[in-house]
mmCIF file of C-alpha atoms and ligand atoms in Angstrom:
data_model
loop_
_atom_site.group_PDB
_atom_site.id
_atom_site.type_symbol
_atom_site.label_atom_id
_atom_site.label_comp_id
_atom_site.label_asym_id
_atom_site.label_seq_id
_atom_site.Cartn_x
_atom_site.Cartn_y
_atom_site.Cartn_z
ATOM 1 C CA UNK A 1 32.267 125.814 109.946
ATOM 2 C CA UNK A 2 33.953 129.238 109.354
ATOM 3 C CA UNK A 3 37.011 130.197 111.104
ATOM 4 C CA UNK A 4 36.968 131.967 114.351
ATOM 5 C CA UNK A 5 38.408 135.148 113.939
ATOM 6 C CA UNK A 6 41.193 135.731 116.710
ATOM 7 C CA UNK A 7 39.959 138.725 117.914
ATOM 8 C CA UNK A 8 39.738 140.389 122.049
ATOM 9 C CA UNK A 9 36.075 140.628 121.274
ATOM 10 C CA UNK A 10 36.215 137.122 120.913
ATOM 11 C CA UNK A 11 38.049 136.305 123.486
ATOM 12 C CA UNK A 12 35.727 138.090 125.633
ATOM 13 C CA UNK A 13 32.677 135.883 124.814
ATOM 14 C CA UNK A 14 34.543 132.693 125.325
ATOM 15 C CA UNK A 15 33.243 130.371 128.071
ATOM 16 C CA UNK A 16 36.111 127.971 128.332
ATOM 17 C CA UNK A 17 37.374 129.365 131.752
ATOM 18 C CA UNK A 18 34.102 128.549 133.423
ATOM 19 C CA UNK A 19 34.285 125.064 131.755
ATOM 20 C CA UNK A 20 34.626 121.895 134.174
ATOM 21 C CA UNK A 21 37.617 120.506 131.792
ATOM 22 C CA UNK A 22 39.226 124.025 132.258
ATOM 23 C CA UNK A 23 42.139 123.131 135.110
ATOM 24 C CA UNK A 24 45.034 125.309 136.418
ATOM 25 C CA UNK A 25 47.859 124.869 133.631
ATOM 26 C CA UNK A 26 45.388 126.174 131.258
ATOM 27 C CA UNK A 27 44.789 129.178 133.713
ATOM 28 C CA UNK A 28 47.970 129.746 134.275
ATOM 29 C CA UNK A 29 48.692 130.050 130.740
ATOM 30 C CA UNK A 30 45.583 132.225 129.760
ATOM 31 C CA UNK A 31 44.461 130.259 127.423
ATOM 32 C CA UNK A 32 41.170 130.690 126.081
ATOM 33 C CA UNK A 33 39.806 130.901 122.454
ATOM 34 C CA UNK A 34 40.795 127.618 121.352
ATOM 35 C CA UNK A 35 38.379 127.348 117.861
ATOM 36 C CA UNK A 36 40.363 130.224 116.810
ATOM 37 C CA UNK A 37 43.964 129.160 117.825
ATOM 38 C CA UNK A 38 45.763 125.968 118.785
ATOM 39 C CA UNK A 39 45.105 123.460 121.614
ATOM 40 C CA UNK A 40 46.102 123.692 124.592
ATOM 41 C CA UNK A 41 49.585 122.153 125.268
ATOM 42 C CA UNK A 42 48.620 121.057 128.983
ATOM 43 C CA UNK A 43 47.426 117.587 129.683
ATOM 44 C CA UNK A 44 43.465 117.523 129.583
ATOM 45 C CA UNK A 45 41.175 115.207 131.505
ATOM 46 C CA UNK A 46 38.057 115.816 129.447
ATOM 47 C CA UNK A 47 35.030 116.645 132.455
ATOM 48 C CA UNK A 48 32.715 117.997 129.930
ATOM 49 C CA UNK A 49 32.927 120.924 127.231
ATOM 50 C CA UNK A 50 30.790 123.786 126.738
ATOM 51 C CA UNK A 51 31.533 125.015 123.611
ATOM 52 C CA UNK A 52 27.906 123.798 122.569
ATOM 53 C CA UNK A 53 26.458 126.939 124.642
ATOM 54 C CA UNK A 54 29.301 129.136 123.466
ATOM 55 C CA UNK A 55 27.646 132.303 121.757
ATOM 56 C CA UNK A 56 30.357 131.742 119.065
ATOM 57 C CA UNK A 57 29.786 128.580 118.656
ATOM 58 C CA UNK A 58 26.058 129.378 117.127
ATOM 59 C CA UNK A 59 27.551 132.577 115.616
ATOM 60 C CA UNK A 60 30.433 130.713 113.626
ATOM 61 C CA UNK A 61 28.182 127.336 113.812
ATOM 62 C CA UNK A 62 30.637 125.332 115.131
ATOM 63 C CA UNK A 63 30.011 122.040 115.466
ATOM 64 C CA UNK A 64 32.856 120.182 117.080
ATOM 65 C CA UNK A 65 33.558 119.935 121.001
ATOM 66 C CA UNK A 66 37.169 120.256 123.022
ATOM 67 C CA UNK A 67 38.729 122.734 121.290
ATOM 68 C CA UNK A 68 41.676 122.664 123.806
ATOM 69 C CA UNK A 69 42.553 119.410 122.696
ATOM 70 C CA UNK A 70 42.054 120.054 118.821
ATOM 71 C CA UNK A 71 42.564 123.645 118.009
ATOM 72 C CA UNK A 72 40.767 125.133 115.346
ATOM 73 C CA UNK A 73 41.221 122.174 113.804
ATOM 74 C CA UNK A 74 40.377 123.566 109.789
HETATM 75 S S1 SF4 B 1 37.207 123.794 124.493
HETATM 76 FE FE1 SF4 B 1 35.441 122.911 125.528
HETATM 77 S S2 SF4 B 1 36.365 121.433 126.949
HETATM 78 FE FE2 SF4 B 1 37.988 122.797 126.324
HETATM 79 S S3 SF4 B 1 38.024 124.349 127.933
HETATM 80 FE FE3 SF4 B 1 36.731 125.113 126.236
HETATM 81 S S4 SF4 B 1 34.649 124.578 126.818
HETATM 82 FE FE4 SF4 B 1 36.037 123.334 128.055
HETATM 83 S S1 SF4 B 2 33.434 127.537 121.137
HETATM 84 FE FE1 SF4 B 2 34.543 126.763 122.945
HETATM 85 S S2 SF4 B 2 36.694 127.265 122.557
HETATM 86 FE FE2 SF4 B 2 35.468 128.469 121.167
HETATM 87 S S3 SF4 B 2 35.174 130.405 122.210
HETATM 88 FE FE3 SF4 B 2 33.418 129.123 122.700
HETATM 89 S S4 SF4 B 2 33.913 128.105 124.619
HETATM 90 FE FE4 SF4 B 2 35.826 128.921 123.782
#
């Protein structure tokens, strides 16, 4: 995989907030764009990730799930 650039663009195309793991700390915190920064700090209950239908995640073929609990992870 290639990095994610961290970019608003980016950020923009990101599903994770519709994303049934997404919960309220995360929300709270804003935090999005995990392939291209760190996890998440909050406690996850993984309900299911969506990265796989992520447009970056075909653009930057990604190929790894939960981001929020990995980060970018390179
Ligand atoms: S990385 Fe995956 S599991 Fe985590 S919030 Fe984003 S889409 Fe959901
Ligand atoms: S691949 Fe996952 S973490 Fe990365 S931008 Fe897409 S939904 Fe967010």
């Amino acid at each position: 995989m290639v990095q994610v650039p961290d970019t608003p663009e980016n950020e923009g195309q990101c599903i994770c907030s519709g994303c049934p793991t997404y919960n309220e700390c995360m929300r709270e915190r804003t935090q999005v764009l995990f392939c291209a920064r760190d996890k998440s700090e909050c406690e996850i209950e993984k309900n299911g990730c969506m990265c796989g239908a992520c447009p970056l995640a075909s653009e930057f073929r990604l190929d790894k799930m939960y981001y929020c609990t990995t980060g970018s992870e390179l």
